[in-house]
Tab-separated table of C-alpha atoms (C1' of nucleotides) in Angstrom:
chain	number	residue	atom	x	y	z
A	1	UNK	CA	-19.254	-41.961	37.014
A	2	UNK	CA	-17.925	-38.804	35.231
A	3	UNK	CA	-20.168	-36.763	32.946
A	4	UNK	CA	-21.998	-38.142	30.411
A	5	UNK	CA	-20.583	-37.766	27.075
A	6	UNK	CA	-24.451	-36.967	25.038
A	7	UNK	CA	-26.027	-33.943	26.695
A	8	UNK	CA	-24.317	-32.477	29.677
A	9	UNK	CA	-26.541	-31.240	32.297
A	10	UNK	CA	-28.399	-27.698	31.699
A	11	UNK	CA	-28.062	-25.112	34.161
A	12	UNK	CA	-28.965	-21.914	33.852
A	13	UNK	CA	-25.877	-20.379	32.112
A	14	UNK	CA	-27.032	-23.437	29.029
A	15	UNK	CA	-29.791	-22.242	28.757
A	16	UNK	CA	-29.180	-18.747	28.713
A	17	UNK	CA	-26.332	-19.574	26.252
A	18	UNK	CA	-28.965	-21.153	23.971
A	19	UNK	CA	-30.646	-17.779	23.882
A	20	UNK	CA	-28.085	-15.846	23.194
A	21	UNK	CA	-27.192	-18.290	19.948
A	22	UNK	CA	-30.800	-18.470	18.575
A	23	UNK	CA	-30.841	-14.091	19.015
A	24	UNK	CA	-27.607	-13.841	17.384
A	25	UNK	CA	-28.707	-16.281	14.269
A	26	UNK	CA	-32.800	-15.389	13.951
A	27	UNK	CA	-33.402	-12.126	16.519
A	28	UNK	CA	-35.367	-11.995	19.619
A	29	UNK	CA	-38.505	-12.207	17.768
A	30	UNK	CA	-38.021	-14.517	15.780
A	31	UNK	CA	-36.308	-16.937	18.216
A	32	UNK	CA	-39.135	-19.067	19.935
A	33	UNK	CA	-38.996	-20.595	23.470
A	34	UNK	CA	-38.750	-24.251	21.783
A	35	UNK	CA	-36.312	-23.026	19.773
A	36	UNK	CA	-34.323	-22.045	22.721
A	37	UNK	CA	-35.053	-25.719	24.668
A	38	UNK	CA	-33.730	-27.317	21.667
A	39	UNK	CA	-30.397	-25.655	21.849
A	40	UNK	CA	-29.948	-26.174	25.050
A	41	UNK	CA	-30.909	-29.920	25.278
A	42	UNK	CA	-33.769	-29.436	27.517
A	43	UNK	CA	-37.226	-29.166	27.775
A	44	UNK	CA	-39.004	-26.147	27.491
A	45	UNK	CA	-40.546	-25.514	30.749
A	46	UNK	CA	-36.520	-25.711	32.305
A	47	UNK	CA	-35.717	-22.764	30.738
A	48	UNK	CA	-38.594	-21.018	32.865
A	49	UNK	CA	-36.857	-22.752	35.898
A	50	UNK	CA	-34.338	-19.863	35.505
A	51	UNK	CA	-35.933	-17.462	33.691
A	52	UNK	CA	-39.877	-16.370	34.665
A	53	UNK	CA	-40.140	-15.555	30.843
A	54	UNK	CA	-38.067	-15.022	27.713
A	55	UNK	CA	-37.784	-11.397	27.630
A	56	UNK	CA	-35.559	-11.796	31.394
A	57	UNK	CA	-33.237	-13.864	28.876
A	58	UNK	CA	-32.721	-10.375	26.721
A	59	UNK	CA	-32.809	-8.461	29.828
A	60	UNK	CA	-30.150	-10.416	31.066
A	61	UNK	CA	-27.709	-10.755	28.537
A	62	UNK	CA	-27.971	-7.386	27.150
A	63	UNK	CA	-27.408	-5.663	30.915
A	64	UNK	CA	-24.924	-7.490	31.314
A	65	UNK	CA	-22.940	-7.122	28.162
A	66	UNK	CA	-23.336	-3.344	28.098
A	67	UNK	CA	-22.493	-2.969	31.875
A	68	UNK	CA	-19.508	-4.832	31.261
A	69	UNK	CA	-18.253	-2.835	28.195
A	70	UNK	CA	-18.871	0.401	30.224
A	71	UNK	CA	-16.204	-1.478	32.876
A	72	UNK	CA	-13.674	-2.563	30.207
A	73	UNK	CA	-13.538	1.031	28.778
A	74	UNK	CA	-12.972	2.570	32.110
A	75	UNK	CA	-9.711	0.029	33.142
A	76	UNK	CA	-8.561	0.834	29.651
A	77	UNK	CA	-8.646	4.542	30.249
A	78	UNK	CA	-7.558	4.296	33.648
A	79	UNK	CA	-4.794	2.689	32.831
A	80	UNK	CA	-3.550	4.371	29.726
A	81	UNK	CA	-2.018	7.273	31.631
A	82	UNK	CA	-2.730	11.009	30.952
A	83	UNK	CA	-2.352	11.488	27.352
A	84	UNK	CA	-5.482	11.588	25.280
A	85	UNK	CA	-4.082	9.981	22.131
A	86	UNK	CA	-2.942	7.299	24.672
A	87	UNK	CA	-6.478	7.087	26.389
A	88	UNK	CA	-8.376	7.366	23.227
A	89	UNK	CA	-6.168	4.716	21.777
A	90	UNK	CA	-7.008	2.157	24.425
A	91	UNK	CA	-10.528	2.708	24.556
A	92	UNK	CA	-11.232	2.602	20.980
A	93	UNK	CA	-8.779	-0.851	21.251
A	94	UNK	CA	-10.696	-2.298	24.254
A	95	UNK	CA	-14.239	-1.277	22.329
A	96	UNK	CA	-13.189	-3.440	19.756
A	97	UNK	CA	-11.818	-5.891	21.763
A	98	UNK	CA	-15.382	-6.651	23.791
A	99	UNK	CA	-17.210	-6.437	20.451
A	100	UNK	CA	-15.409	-9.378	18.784
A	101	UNK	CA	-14.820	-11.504	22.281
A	102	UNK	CA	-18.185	-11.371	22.764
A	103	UNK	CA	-19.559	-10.574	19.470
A	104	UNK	CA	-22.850	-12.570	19.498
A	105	UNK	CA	-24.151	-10.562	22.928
A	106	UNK	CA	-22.672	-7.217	21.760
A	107	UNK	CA	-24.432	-7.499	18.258
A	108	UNK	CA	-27.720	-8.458	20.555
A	109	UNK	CA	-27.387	-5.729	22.869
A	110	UNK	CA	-26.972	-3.294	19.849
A	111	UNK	CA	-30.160	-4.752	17.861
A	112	UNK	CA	-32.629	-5.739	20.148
A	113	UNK	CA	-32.761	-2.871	22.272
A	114	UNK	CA	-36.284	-2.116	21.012
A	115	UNK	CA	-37.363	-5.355	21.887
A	116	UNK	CA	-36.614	-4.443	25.660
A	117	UNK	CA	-39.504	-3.851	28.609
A	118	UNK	CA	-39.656	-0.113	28.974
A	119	UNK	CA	-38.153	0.516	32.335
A	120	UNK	CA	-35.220	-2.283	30.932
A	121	UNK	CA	-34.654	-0.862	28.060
A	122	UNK	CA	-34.005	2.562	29.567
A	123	UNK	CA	-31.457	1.202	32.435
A	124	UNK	CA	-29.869	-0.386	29.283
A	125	UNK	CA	-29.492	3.129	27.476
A	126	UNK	CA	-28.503	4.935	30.846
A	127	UNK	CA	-25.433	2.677	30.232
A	128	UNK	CA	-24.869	3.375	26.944
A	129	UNK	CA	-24.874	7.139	27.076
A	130	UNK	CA	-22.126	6.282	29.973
A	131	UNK	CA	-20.396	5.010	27.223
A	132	UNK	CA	-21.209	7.854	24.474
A	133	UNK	CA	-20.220	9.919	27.797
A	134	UNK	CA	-16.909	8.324	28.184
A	135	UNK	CA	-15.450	8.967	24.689
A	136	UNK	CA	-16.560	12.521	24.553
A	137	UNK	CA	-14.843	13.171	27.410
A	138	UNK	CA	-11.524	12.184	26.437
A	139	UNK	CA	-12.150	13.948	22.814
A	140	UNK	CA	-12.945	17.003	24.270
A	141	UNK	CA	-9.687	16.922	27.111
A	142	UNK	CA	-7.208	15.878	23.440
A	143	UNK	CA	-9.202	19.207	22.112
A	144	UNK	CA	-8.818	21.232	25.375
A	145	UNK	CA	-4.961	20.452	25.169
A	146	UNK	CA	-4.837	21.213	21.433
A	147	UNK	CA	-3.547	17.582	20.896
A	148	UNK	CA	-7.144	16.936	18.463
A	149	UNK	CA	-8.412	19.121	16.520
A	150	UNK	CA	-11.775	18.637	15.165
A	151	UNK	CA	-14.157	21.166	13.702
A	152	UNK	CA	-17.310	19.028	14.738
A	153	UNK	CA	-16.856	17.153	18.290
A	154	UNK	CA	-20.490	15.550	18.611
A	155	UNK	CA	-20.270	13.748	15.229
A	156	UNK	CA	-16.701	12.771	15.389
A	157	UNK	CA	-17.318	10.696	18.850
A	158	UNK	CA	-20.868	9.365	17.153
A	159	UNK	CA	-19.015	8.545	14.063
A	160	UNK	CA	-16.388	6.941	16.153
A	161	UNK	CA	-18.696	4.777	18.574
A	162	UNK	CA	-21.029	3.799	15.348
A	163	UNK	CA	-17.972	2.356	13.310
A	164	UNK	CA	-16.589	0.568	15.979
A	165	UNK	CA	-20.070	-0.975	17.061
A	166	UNK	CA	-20.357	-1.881	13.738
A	167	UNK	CA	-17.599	-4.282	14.083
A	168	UNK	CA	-19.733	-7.008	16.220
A	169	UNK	CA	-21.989	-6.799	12.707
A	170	UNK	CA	-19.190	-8.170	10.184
A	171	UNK	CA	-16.162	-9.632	11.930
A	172	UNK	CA	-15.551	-13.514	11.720
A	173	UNK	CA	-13.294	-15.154	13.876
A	174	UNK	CA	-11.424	-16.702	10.868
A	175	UNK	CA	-11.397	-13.561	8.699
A	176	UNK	CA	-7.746	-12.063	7.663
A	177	UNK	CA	-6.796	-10.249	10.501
A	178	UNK	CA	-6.449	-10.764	14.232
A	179	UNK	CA	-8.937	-8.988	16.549
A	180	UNK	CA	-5.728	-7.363	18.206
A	181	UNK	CA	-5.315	-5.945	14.777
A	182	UNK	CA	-8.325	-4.314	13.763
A	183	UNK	CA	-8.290	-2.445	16.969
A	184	UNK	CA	-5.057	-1.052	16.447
A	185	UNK	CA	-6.100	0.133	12.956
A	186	UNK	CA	-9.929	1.129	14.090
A	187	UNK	CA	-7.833	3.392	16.649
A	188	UNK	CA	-5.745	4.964	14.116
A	189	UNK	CA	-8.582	5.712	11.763
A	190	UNK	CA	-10.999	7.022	15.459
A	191	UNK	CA	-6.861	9.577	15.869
A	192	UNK	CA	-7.278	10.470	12.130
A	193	UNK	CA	-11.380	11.640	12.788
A	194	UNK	CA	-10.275	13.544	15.341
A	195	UNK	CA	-7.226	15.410	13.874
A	196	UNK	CA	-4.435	14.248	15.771
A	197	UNK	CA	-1.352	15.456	14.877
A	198	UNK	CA	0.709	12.535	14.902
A	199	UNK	CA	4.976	14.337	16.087
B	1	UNK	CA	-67.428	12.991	-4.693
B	2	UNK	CA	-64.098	13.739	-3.640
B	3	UNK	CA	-62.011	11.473	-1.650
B	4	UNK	CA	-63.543	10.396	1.723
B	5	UNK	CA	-61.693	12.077	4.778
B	6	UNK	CA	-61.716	8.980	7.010
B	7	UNK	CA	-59.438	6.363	5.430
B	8	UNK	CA	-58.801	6.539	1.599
B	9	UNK	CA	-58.928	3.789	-0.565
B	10	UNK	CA	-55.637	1.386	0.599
B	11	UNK	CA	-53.861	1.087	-2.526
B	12	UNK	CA	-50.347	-1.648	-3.296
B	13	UNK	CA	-48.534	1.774	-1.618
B	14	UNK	CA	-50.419	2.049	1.419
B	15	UNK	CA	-49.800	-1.888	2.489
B	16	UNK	CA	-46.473	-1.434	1.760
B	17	UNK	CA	-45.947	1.697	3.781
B	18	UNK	CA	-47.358	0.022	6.784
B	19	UNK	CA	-45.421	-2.837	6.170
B	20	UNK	CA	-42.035	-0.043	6.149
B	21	UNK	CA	-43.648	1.530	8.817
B	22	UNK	CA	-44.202	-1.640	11.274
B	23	UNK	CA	-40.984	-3.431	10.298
B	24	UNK	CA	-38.605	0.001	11.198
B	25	UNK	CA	-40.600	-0.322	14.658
B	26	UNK	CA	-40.805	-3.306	15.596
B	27	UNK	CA	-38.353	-5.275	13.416
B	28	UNK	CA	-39.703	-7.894	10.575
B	29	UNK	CA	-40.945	-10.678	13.309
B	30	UNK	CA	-42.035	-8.402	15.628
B	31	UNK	CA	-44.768	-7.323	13.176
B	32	UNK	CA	-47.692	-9.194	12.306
B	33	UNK	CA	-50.117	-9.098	9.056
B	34	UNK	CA	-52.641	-8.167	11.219
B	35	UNK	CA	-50.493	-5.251	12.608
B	36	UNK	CA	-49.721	-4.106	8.861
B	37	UNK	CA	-53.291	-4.358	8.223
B	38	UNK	CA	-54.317	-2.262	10.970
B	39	UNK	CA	-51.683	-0.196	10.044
B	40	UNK	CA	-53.092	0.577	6.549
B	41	UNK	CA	-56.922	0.621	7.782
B	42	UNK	CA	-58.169	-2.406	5.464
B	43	UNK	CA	-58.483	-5.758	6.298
B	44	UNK	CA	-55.348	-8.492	6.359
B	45	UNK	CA	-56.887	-10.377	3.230
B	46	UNK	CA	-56.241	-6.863	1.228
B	47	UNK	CA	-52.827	-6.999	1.517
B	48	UNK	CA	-52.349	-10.513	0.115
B	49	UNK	CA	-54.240	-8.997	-3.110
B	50	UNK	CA	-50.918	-7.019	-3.565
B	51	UNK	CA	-48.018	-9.276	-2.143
B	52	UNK	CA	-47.970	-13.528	-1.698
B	53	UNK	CA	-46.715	-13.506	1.475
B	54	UNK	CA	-45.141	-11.503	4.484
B	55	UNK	CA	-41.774	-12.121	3.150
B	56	UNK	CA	-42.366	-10.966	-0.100
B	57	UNK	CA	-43.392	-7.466	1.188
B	58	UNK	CA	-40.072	-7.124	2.692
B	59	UNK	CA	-37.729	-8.227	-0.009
B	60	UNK	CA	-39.902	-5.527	-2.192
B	61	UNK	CA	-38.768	-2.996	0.652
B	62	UNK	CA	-35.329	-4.145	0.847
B	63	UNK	CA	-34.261	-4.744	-3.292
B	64	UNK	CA	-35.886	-1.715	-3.859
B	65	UNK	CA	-34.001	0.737	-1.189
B	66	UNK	CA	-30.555	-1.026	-2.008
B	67	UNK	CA	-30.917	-1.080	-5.960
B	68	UNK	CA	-31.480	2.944	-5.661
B	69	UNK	CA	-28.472	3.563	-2.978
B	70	UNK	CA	-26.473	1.557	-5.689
B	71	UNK	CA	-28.019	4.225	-8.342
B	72	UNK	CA	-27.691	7.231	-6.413
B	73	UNK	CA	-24.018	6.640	-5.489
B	74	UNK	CA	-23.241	5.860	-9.232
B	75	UNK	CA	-24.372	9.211	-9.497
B	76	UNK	CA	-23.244	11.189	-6.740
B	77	UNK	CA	-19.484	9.568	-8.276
B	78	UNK	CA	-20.037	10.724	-12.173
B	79	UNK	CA	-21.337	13.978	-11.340
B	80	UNK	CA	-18.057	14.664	-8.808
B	81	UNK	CA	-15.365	14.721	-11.488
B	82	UNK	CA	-12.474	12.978	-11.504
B	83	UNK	CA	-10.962	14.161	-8.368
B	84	UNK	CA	-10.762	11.587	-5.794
B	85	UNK	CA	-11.350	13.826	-2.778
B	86	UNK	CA	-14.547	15.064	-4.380
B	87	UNK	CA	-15.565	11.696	-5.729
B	88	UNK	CA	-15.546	10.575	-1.721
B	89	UNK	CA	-16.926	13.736	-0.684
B	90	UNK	CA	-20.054	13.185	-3.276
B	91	UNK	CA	-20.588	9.469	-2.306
B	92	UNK	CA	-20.416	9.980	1.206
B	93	UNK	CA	-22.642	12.782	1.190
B	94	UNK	CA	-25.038	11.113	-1.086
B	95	UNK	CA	-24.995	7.740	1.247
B	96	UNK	CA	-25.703	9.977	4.392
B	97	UNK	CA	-28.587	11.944	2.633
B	98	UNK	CA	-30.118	8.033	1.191
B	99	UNK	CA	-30.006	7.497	4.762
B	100	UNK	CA	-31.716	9.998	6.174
B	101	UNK	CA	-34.439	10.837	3.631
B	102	UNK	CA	-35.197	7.079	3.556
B	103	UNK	CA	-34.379	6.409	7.062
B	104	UNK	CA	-37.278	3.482	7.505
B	105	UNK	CA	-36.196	1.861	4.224
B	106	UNK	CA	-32.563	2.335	4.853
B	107	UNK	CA	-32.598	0.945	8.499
B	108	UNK	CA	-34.504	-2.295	7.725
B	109	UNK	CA	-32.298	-2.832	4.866
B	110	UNK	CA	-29.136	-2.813	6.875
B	111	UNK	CA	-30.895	-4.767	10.208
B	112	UNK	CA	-33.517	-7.764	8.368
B	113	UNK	CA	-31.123	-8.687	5.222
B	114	UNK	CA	-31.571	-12.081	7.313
B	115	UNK	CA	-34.924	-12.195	7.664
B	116	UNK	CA	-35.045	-12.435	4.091
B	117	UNK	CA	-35.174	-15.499	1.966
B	118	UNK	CA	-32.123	-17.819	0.740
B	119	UNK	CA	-32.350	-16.323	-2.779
B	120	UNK	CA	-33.639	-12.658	-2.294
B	121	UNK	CA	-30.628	-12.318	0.250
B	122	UNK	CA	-28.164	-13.318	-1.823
B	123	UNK	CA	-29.529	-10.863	-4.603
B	124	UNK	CA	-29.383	-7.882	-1.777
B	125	UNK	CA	-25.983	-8.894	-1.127
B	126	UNK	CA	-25.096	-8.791	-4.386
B	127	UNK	CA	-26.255	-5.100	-4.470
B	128	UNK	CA	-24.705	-4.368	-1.241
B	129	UNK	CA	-21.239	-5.662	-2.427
B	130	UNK	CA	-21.528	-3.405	-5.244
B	131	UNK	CA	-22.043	-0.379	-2.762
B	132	UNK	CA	-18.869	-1.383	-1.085
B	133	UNK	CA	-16.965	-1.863	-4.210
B	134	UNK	CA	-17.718	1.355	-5.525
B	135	UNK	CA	-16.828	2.837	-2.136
B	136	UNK	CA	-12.913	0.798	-2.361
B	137	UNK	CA	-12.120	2.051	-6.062
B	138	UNK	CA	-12.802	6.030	-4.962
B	139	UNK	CA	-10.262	5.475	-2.294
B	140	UNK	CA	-7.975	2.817	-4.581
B	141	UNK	CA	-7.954	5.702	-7.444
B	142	UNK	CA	-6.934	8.065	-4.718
B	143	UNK	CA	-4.225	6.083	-3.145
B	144	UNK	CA	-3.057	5.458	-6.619
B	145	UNK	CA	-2.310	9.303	-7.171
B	146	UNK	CA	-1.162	9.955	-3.715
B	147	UNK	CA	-3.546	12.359	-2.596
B	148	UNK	CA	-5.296	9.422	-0.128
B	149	UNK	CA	-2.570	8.084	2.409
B	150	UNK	CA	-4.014	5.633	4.504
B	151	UNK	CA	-2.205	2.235	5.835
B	152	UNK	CA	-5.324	0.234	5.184
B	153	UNK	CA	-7.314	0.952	2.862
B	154	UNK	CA	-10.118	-2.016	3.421
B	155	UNK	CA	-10.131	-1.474	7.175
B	156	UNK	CA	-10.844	2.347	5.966
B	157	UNK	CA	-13.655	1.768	3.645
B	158	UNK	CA	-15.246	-0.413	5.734
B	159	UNK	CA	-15.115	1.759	9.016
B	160	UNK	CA	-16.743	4.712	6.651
B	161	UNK	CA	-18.825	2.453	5.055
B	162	UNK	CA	-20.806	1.469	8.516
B	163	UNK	CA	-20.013	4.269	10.055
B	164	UNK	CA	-22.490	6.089	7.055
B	165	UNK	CA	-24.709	3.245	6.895
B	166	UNK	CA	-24.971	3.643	11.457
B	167	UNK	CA	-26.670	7.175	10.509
B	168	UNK	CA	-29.774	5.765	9.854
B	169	UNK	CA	-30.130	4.225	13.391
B	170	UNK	CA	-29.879	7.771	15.412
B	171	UNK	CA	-30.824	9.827	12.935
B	172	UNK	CA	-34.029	12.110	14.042
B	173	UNK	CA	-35.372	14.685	11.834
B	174	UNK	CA	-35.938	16.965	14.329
B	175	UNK	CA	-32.581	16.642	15.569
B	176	UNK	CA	-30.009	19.682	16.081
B	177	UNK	CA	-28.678	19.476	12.296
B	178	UNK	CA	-30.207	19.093	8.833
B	179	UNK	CA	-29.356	16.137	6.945
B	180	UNK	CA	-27.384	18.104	4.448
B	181	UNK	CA	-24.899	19.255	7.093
B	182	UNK	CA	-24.457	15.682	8.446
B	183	UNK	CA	-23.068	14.660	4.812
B	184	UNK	CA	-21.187	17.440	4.911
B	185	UNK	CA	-19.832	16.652	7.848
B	186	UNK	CA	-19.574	12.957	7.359
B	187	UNK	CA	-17.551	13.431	4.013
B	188	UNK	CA	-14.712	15.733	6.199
B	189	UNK	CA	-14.767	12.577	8.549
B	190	UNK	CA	-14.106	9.870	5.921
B	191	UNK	CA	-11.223	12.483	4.034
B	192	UNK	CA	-9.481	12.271	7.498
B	193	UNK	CA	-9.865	8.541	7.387
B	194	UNK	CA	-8.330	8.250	4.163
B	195	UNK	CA	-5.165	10.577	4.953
B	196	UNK	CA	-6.210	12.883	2.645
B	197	UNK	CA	-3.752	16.020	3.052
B	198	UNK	CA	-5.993	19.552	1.766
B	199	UNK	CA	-3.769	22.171	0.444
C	1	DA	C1'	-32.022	-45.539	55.297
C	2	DA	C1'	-35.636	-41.776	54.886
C	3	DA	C1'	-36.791	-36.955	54.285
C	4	DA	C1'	-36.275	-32.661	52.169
C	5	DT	C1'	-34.896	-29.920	48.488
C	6	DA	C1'	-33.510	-28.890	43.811
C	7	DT	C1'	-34.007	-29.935	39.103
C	8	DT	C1'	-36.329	-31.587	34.915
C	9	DT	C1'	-40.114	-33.114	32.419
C	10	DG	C1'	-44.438	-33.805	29.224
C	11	DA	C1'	-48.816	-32.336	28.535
C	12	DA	C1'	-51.931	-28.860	28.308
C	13	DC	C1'	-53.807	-23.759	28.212
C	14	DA	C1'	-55.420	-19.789	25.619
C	15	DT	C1'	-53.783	-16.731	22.159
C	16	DT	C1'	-51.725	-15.301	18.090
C	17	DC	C1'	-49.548	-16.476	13.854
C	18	DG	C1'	-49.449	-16.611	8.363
C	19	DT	C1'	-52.472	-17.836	4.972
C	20	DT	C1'	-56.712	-19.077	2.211
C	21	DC	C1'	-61.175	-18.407	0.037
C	22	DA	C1'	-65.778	-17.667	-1.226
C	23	DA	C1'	-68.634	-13.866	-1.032
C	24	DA	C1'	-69.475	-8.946	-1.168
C	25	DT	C1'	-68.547	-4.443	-2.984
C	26	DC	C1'	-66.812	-1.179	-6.238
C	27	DA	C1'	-65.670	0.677	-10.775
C	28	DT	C1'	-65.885	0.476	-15.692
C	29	DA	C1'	-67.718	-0.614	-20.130
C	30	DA	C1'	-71.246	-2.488	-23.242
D	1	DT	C1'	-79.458	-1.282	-17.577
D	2	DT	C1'	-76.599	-5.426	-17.412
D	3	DA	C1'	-72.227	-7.507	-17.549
D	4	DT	C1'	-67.315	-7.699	-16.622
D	5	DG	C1'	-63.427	-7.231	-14.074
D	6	DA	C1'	-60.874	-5.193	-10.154
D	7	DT	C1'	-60.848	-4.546	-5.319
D	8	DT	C1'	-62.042	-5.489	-0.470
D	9	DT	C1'	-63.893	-8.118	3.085
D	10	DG	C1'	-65.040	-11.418	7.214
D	11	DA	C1'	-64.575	-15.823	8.655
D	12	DA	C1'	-62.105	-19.692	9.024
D	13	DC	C1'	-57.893	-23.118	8.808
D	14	DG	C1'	-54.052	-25.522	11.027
D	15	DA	C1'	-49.797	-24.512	13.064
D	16	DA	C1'	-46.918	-22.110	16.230
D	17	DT	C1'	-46.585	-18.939	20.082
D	18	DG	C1'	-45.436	-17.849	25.411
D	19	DT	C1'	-46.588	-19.702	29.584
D	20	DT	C1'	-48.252	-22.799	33.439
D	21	DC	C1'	-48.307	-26.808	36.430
D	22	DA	C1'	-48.565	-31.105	38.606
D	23	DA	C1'	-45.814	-35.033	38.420
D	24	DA	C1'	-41.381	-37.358	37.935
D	25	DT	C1'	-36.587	-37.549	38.719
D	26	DA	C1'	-32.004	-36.190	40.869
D	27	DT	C1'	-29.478	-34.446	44.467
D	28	DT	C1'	-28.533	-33.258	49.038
D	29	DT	C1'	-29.346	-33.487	53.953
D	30	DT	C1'	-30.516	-35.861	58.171
DNA sequence: AAAATATTTGAACATTCGTTCAAATCATAA
DNA sequence: TTATGATTTGAACGAATGTTCAAATATTTT
């Protein structure tokens, strides 16, 4: 017989998939463990199966999401070659890209870092100042080569990495414009913030 | 007598500063009425003397911080004169200093909009659309005379729009730079973002 | 086939939740 | 003083919370 056609079978990627849904829509606190089952098709106690308690759901999506965008940014540097308005231009691209592919764990792992264990939460921001580390270096190597040129380096990178964060909190799938698109214009506007001098 | 020294009489103010206070920490689910309470130093009963219900003390927070961002950039825009660079410059800078002298307010206003109630949302959104509208005719009127050159102007206003709004997430006031030179700094950002050209 | 393992369940647990209310206290005015 | 109204309280309500667990069901292995 092939699969049933009313409620599939949960597994543990269901279930955490349920999670991540009810955060996205209501927030880890107000998301409740029924809540959760319900989404998933299943009963309660099968989401602790996988899970010894609903704060290892956060923990796990959120690690995950921000390990992976610390990944993504690296390939897109690495392979941007050596130019800064090149490198700058494909992380600020592949940024955006992760935050609307996988908007609904990227918004999470931006808003519910509070609601992280204490020794989770900080392996979660170790990652993230990766990431804070990550653009400032390739501002500061465009300002070292006189290719940016930026009075203030600190707040252009913050400004940069807030605005483009920002985009898992408003972008719709069937809004105007193509993902693809707002990155290429988010990475125009992070070259204007940083004074490139466009020859 | 003068005032005791222990815990003064808790007042409409005092619930709702707890309230502020508990919601900025721990987000609007995360807190309890027993937390506010506690919070305040009277009992939970007290603070339903002042507000019906749970919700209702956040929707005062919220309508309240987002009616006087409207106000102050209204402002911030008629006391800049009618050039468009200084228009931006006064708007941003007022929007960064909203956002850092009413951090608490500012923050919950911008993460628990959908915590609130089908109605009282709507009427925060309302407010909030006015923000951004205000924001898009500064940079239309500048477009409009040429001295703003920017390919997109929504993409723009957005991207300074939540990249001013981001400042009340990292904000500390004991951080390296006074709130005044943020703005300042802020408002050079968002001319770069616009294309403005300084002669 | 039976045995062993992996998955899924419903019912129950102690605790905490938002909210209500009658009674107690305080301040003010007559 | 007594009387009136505003403020504050402790105790209680039913409902919802995160979590546990022994039993039931599938699945795999022998």
């Amino acid at each position: 017989m092939s699969q049933a056609e009313a409620t599939l079978p949960a597994g543990r990627d269901v279930v955490l998939g349920a999670a991540l849904e009810a955060f996205f829509e209501q927030g880890y606190h107000g998301t409740s463990m029924r809540n959760i089952a319900a989404r998933a098709g299943s009963a309660v106690s099968h989401a602790y199966y996988y899970f010894p308690s609903k704060s290892d759901l956060l923990r796990a999506l959120i690690l995950q999401v921000t390990a992976d965008l610390l990944a993504a940014l690296k390939v897109a540097r690495a392979g941007a070659g050596p130019a800064p308005e090149a490198q700058l231009r494909a992380i600020v691209r592949a940024h955006v890209a992760l935050h609307t592919e996988r908007q609904a764990e990227s918004f999470v792992g931006n808003t519910e870092l509070r609601s992280l264990g204490e020794g989770d939460r900080a392996q979660a921001v170790a990652l993230r100042d990766q990431v804070g580390a990550l653009f400032r270096n390739v501002v500061s190597a465009g300002m070292d080569r006189d290719v940016f040129r930026c009075p203030h380096r600190d707040e252009a990178v913050l400004a940069i990495m807030t605005m483009c964060t920002s985009v898992a909190t408003w972008y719709r799938a069937d809004g105007p414009l193509p993902a693809e698109v707002i990155g290429e214009r988010y990475a125009e506007l992070a070259l204007n913030m940083v004074g490139w001098q466009n020859n």
